[in-house]
CSV table of C-alpha atoms in Angstrom, one decimal:
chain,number,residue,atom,x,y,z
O,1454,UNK,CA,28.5,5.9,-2.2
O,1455,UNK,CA,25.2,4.2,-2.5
O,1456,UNK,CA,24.0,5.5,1.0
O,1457,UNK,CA,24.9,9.1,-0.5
O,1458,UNK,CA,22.8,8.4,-3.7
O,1459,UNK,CA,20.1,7.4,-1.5
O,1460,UNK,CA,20.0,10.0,1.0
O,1461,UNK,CA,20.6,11.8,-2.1
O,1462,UNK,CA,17.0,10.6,-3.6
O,1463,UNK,CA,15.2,11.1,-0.3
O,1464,UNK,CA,15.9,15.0,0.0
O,1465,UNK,CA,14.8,15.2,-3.5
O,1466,UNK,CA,11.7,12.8,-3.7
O,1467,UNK,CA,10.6,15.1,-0.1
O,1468,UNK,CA,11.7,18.5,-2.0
O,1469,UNK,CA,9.4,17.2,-4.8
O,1470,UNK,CA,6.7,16.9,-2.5
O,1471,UNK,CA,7.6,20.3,-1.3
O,1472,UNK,CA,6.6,22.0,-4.6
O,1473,UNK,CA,4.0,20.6,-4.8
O,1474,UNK,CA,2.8,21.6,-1.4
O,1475,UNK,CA,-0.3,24.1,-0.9
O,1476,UNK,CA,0.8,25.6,1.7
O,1477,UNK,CA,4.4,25.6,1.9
O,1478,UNK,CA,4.7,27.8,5.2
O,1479,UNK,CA,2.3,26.1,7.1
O,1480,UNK,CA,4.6,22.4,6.9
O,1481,UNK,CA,5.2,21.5,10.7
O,1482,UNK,CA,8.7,20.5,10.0
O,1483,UNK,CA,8.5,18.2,13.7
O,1484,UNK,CA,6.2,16.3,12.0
O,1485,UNK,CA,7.8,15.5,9.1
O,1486,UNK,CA,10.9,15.1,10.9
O,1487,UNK,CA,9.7,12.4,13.3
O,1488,UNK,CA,7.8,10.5,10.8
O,1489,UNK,CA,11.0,10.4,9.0
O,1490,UNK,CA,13.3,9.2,12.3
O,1491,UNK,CA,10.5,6.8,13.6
O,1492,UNK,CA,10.4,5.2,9.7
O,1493,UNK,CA,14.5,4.8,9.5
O,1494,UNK,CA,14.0,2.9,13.4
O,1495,UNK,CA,11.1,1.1,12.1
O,1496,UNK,CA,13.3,0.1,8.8
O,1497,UNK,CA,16.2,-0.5,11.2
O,1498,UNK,CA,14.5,-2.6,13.6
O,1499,UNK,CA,13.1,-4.7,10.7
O,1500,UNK,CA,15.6,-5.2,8.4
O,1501,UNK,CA,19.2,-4.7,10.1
O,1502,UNK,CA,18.0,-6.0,13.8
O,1503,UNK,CA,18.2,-10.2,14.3
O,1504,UNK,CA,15.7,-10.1,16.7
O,1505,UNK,CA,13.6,-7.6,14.5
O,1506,UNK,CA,14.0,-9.8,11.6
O,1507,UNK,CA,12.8,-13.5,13.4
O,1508,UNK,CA,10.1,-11.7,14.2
O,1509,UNK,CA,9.0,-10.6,10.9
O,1510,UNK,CA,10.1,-14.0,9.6
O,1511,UNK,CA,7.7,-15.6,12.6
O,1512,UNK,CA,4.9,-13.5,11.8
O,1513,UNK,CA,5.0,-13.8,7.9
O,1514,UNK,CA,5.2,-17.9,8.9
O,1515,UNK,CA,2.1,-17.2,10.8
O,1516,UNK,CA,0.0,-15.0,8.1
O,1517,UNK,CA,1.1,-17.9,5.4
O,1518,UNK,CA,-0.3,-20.7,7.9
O,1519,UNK,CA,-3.7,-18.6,7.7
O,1520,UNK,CA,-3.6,-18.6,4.0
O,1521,UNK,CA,-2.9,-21.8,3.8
O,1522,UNK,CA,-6.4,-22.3,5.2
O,1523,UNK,CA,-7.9,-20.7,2.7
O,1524,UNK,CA,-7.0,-23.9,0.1
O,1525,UNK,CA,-9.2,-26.1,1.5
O,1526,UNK,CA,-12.3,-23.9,0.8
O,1527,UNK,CA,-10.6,-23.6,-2.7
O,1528,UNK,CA,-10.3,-27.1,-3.2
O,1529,UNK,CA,-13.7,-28.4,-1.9
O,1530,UNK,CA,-15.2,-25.6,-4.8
O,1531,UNK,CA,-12.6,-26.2,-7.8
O,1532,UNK,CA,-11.4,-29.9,-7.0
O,1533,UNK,CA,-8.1,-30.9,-9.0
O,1534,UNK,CA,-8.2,-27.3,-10.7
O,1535,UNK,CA,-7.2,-25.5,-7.1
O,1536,UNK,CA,-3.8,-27.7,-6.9
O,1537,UNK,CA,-0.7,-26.9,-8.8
O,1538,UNK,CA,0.2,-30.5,-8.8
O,1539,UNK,CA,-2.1,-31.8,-10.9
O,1540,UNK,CA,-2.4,-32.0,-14.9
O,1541,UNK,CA,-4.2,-28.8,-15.5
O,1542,UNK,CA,-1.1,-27.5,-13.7
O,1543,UNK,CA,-1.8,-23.2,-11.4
O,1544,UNK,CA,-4.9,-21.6,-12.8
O,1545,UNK,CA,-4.0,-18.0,-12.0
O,1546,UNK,CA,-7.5,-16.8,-10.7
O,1547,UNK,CA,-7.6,-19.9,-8.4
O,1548,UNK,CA,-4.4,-19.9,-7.1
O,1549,UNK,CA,-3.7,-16.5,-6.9
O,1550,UNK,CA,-6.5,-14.8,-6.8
O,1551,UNK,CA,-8.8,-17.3,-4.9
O,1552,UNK,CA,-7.7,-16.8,-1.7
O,1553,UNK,CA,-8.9,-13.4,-1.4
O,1554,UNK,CA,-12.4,-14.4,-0.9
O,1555,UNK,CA,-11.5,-16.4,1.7
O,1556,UNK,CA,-9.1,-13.5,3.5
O,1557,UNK,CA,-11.8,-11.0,3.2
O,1558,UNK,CA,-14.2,-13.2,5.1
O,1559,UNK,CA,-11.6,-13.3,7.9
O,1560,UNK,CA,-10.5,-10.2,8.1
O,1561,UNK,CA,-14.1,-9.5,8.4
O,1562,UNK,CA,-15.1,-11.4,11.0
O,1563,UNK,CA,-11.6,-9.6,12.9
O,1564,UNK,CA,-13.9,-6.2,11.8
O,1565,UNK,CA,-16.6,-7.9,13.6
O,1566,UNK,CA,-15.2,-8.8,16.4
O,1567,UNK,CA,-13.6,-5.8,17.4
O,1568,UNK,CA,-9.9,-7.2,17.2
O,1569,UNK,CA,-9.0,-5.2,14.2
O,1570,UNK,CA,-10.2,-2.0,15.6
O,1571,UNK,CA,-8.4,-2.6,18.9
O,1572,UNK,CA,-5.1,-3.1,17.5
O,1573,UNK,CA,-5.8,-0.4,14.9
O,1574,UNK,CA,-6.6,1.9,18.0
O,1575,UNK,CA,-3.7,1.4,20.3
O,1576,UNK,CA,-1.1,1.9,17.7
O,1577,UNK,CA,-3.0,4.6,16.3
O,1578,UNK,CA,-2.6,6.0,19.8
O,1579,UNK,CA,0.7,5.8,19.8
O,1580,UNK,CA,1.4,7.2,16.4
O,1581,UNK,CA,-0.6,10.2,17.5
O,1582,UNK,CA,1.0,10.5,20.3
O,1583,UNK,CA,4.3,11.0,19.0
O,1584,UNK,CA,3.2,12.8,15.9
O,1585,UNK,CA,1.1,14.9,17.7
O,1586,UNK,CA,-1.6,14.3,14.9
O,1587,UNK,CA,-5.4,13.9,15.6
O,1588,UNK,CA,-6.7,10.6,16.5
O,1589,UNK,CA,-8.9,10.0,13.6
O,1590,UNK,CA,-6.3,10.4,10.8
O,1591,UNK,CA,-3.6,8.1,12.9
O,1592,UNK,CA,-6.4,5.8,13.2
O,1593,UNK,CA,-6.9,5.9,9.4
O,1594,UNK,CA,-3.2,5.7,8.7
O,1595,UNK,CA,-2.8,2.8,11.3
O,1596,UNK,CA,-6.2,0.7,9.8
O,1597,UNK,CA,-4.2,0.8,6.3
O,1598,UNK,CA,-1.8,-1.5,7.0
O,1599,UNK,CA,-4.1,-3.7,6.9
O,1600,UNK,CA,-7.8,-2.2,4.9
O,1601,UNK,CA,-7.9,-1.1,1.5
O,1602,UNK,CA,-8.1,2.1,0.6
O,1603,UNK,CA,-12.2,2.0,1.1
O,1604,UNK,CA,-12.1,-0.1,3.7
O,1605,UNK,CA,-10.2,1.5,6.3
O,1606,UNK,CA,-12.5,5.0,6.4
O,1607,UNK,CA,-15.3,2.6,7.5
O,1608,UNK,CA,-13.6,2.5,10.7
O,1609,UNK,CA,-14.1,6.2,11.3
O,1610,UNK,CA,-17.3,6.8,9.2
O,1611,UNK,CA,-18.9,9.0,11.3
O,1612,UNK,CA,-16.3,11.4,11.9
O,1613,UNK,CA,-15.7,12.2,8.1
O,1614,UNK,CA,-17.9,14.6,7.5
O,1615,UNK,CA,-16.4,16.6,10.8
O,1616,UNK,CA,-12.5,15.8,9.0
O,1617,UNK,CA,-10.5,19.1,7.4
O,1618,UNK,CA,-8.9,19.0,4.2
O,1619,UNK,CA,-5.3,18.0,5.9
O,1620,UNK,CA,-7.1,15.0,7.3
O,1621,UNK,CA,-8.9,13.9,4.5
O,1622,UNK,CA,-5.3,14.2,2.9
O,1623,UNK,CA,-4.1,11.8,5.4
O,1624,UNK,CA,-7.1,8.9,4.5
O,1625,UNK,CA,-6.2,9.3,0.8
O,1626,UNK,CA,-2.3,9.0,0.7
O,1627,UNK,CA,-2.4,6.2,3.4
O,1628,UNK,CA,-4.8,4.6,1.4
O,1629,UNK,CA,-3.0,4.8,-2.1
O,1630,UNK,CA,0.3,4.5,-0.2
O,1631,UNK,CA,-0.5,1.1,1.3
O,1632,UNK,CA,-2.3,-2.4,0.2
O,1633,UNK,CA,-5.1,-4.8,2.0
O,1634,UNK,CA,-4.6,-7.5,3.6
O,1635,UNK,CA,-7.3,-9.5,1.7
O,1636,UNK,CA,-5.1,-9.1,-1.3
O,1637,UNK,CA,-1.8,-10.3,0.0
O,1638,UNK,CA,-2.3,-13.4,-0.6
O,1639,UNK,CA,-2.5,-12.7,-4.9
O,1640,UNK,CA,1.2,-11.0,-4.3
O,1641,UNK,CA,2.7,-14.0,-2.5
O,1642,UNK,CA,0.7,-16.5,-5.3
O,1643,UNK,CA,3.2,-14.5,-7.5
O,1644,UNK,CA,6.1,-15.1,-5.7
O,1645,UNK,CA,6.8,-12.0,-4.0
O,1646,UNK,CA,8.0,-13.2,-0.3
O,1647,UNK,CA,5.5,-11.9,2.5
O,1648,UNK,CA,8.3,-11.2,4.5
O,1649,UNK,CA,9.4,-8.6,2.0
O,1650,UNK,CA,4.9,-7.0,2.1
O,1651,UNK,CA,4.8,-7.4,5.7
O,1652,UNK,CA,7.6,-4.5,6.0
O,1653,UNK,CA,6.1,-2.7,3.3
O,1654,UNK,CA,3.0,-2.3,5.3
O,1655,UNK,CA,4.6,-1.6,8.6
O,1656,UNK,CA,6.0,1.3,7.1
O,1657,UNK,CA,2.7,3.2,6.3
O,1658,UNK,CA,1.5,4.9,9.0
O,1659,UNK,CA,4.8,7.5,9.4
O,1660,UNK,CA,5.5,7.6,5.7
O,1661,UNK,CA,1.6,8.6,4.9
O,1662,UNK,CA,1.2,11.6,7.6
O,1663,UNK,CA,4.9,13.0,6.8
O,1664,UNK,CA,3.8,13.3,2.6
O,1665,UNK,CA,0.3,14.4,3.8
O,1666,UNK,CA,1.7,16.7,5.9
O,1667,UNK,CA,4.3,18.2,3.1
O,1668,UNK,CA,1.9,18.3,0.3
O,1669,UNK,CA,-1.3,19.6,2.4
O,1670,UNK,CA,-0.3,21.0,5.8
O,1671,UNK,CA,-3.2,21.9,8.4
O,1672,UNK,CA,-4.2,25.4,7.8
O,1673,UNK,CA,-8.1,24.7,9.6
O,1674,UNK,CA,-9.3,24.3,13.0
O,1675,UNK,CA,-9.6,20.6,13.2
O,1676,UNK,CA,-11.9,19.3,15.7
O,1677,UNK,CA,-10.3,17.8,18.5
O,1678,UNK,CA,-12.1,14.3,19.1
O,1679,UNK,CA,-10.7,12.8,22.5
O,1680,UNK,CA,-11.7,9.4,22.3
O,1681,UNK,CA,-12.6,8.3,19.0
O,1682,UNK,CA,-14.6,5.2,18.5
O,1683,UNK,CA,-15.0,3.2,15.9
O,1684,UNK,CA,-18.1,1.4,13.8
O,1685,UNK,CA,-17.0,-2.2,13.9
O,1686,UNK,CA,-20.4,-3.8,13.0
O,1687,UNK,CA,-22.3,-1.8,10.9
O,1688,UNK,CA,-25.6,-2.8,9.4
O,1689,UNK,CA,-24.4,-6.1,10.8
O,1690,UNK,CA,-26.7,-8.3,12.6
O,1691,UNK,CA,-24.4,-11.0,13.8
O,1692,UNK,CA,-20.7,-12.6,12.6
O,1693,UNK,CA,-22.6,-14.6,9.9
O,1694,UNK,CA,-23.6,-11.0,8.3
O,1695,UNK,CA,-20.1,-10.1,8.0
O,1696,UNK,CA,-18.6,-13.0,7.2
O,1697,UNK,CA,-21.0,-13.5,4.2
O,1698,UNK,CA,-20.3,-9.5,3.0
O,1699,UNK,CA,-16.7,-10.0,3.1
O,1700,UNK,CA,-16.9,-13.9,1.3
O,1701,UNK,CA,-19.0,-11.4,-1.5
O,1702,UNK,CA,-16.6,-8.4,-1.5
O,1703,UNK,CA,-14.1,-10.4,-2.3
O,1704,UNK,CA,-15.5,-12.2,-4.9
O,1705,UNK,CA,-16.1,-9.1,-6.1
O,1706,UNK,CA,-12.5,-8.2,-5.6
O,1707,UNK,CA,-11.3,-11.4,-7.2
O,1708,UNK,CA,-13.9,-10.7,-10.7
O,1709,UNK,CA,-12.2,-6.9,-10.5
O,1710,UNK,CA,-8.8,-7.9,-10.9
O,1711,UNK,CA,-8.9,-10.6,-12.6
O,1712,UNK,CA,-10.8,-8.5,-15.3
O,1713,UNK,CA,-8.3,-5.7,-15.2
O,1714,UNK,CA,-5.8,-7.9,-15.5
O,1715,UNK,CA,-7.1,-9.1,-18.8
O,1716,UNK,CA,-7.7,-6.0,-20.3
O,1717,UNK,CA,-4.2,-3.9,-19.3
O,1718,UNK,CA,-2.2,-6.7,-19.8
O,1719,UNK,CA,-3.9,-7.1,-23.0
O,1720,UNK,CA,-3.4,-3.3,-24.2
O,1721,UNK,CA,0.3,-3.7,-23.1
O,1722,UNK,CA,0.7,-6.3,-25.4
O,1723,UNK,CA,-0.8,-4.5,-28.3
O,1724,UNK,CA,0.8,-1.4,-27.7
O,1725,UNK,CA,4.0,-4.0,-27.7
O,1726,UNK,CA,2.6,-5.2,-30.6
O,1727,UNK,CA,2.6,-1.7,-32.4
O,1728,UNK,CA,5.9,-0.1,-30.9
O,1729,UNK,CA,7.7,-3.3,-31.8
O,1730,UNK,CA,7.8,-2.0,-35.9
O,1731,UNK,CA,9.7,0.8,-34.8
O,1732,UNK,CA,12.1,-1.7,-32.3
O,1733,UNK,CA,10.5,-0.3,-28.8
O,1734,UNK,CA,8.1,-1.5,-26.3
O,1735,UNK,CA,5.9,-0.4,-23.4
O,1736,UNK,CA,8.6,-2.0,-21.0
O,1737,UNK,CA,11.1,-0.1,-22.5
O,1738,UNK,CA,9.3,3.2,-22.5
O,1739,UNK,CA,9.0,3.2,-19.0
O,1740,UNK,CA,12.2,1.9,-18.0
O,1741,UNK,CA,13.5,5.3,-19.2
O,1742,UNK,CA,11.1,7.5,-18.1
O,1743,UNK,CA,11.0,6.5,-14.7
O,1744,UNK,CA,15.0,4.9,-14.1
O,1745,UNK,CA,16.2,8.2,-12.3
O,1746,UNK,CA,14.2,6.6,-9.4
O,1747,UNK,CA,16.0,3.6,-10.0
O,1748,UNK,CA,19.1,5.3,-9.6
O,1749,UNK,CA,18.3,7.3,-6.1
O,1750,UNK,CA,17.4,4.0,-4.8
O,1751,UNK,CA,20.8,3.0,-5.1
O,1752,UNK,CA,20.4,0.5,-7.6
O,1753,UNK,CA,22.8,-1.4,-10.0
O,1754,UNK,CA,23.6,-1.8,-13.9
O,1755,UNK,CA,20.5,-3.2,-15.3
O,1756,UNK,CA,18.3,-3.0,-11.9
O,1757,UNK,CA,17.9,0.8,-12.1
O,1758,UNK,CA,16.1,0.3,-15.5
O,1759,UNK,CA,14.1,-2.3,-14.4
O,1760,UNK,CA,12.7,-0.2,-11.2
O,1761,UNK,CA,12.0,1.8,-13.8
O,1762,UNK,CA,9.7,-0.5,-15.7
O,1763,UNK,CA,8.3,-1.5,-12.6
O,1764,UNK,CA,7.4,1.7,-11.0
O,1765,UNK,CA,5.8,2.6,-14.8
O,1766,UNK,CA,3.5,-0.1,-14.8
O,1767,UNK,CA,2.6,0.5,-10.9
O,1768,UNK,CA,1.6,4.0,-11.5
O,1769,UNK,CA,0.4,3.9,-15.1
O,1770,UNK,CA,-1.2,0.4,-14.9
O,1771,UNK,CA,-1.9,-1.4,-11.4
O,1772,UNK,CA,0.7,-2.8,-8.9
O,1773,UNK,CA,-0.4,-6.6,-9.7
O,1774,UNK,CA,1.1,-5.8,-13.1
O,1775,UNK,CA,4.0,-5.2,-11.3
O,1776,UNK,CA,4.0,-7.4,-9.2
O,1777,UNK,CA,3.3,-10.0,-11.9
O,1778,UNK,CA,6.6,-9.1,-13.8
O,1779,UNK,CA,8.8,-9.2,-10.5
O,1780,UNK,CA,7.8,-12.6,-8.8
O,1781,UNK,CA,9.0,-13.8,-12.1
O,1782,UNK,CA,12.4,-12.5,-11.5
O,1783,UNK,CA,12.9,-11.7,-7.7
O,1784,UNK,CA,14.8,-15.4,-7.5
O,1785,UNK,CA,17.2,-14.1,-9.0
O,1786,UNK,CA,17.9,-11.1,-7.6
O,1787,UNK,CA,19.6,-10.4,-4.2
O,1788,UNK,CA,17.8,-9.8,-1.2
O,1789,UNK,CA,18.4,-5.9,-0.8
O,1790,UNK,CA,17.3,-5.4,-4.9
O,1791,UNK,CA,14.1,-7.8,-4.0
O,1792,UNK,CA,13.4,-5.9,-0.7
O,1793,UNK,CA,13.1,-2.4,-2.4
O,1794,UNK,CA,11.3,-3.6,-5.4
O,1795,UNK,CA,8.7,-5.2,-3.1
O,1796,UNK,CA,8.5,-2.1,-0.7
O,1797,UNK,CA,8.1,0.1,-3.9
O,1798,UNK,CA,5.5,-1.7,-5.6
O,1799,UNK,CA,3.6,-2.2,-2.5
O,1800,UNK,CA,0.6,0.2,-2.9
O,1801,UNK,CA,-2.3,1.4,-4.8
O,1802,UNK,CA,-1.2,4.4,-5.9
O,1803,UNK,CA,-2.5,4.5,-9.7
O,1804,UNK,CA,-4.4,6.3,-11.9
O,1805,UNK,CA,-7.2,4.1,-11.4
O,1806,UNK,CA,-7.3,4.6,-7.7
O,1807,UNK,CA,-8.1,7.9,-7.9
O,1808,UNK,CA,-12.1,6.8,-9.2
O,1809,UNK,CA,-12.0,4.2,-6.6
O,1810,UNK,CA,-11.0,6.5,-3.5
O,1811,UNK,CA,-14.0,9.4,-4.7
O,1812,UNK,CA,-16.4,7.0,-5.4
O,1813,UNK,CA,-15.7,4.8,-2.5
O,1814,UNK,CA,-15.3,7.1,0.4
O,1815,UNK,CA,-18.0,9.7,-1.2
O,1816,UNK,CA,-20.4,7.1,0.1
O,1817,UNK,CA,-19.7,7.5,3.7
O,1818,UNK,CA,-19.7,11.1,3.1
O,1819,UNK,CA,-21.7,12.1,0.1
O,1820,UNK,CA,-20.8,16.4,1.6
O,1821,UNK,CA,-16.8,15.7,1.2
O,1822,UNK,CA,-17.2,14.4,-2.7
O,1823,UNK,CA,-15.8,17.6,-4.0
O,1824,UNK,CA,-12.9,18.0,-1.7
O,1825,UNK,CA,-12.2,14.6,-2.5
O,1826,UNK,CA,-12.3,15.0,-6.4
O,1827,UNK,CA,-10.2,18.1,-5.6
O,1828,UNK,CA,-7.3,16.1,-3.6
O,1829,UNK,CA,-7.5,12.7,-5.5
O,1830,UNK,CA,-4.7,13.2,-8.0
O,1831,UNK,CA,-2.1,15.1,-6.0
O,1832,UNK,CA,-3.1,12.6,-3.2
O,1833,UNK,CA,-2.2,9.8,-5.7
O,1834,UNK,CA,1.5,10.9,-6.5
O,1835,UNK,CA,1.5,11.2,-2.4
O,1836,UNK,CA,0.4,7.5,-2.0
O,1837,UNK,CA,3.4,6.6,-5.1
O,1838,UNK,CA,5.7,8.8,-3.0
O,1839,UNK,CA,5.2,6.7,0.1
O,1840,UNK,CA,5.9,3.6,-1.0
O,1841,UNK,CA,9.2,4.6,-2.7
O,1842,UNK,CA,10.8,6.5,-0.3
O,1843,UNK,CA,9.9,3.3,2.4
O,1844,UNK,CA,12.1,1.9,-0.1
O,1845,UNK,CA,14.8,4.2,-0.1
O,1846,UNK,CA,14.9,4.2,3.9
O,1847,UNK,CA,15.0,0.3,3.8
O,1848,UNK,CA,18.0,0.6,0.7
O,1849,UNK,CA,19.6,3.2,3.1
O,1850,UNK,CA,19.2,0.8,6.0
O,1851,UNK,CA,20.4,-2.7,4.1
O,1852,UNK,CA,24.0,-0.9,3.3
O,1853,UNK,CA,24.7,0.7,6.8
């Protein structure tokens, strides 16, 4: 019965997407359609498969050897303050939040080096290949599963300005659809299990191009680029250069958070504060606006609220919010519940994000502002859409 509701939920999250699509009889159903089979294989081989699953687990061991790394910069800065252990006991911005500086130095010095954009560009390939989409928005839709939202158009900078409006679609759902690598760390800090984000993010590609697809299909002559390459140095001088941006963007990163973490947890508990006089709270709002998504992920009892909650404070707030209020609880939940909570927080589709993605990306390519302004909201619902129907696929998959 679940696998009904959930099957259910997918045809109506995708006829959603339909309505909202500009041009409704230019969608490429073969797309769509093999975005949607290569995700449930994907999903399959991840979650259902033995051998998928060691995998995941021996690659999640790996990434948390990495971070672990990232302590002893940590604790030669902060002393006693960067360890749990000691009196003063976990100082969120340290331990959670520290270890993106060090991460974003890394994954810059990959940048750098060329590793990221090779991996980025043979599985970019590959998705093109059997998507039959260009190879600058499979490029873009690859490079998110591990960038930012701002981070991964860098890879194909100069091409921008040459991008149509379908493509452009693309680099803002996968973008809001997906989260950065530099900031996995603060979710795992929380408690959410990185075996649960890793197949979040290997989910992204397929499930950004079929919603981009649906809600803006390609209606322009898009320039066919046959071997795209991609700007992995920059203004860069040397490693050094890189190293040092990334170390101060994610400072930055780390100073951003933290402060908006301050102020909307702040507002949520004085709108608490205020709602509580008439016996309701922000949590509770939510819970009932958005709980028919709990239900068509095939949720139980108490569970379909609580995705509820969750997805509310995603989309309205930020997904650290989120993902704040679930590492608190995901112990005791079982592993499918956890899974699809994870998968469906695990994005940056918010209202926020919209600002961030114009403002961002406008830099590259001051001439596509406007179309960017003019696809930032509907690309945000896209980006929400993304991460809960991965969801839904790996629900559908856990029950089969």
């Amino acid at each position: 019965m679940k696998g009904i509701i959930i099957l259910i939920g997918i045809v109506l999250v995708l006829g959603l997407m339909y309505l909202l699509s500009s041009h409704k009889k230019e969608i490429k159903l073969s797309i769509v359609a093999k975005a949607m089979v290569v995700q449930f294989i994907i999903a399959l081989l991840l979650v259902k498969f033995p051998y998928g699953r060691i995998a995941v687990s021996k690659v999640s061991d790996v990434v948390t050897k990495i971070l672990s790394y990232g302590f002893s910069g940590l604790s030669f800065v902060f002393g006693s303050l960067a360890d749990p252990s000691q009196a003063t006991g976990f100082i969120f911005i340290i331990g959670a939040l520290g270890n993106i500086i060090f991460l974003s130095a890394f994954v810059a010095a990959l940048f750098y080096l060329g590793i990221l954009g090779a991996i980025v560009k043979v599985i970019g390939k590959i998705v093109g290949k059997i998507l039959g989409t260009s190879q600058v928005e499979s490029f873009v839709a690859v490079a998110n599963m591990f960038l930012g939202q701002t981070e991964s158009p860098i890879l194909v900078s100069k091409y921008l300005g040459k991008m149509t409006q379908s493509e452009i679609m693309v680099v803002l759902v996968s973008g809001m659809g997906s989260m950065s690598a530099t900031i996995i760390g603060g979710y795992t800090a929380l408690g959410i299990p990185m075996e649960y984000l890793l197949t979040a993010s290997a989910l992204v590609p397929f499930g950004s191009i079929a919603i981009s697809k649906i809600l803006l299909p390609e209606v322009e002559h898009a320039k066919v680029i046959e071997d795209v390459s991609m700007d992995r140095k920059g203004h860069h001088e040397n490693i050094i250069s890189a190293v040092t941006e990334g170390a101060v963007n994610g400072i930055q990163a780390v100073i951003a958070i933290a402060a908006s973490l301050v102020a909307f947890i702040s507002i949520v508990s004085l709108i608490n504060g205020v709602l509580g006089s008439f016996g309701m709270s922000l949590e509770k709002i939510f819970s009932y606006i958005f709980s028919p998504f709990g239900f068509f992920m095939g949720l139980d009892g108490e569970n379909i609220f609580y995705a509820g909650e969750l997805l509310g404070f995603k989309l309205v707030l930020n997904e650290f919010v989120a993902f704040q209020s679930l590492g608190q609880r995901i112990a005791s939940l079982d592993y499918r519940t956890g899974l699809m909570l994870t998968v469906a927080m695990a994005g940056f589709a918010n209202i926020s994000s919209m600002g961030i993605c114009i403002s961002g990306i406008s830099i590259l390519c001051p001439e596509k502002r406007n179309v960017l302004a003019r696809l930032a909201f509907k690309a945000m619902i896209g980006g929400f859409t993304v991460s809960l129907l991965s969801s839904m696929i790996v629900g559908f998959i856990t029950i089969i």
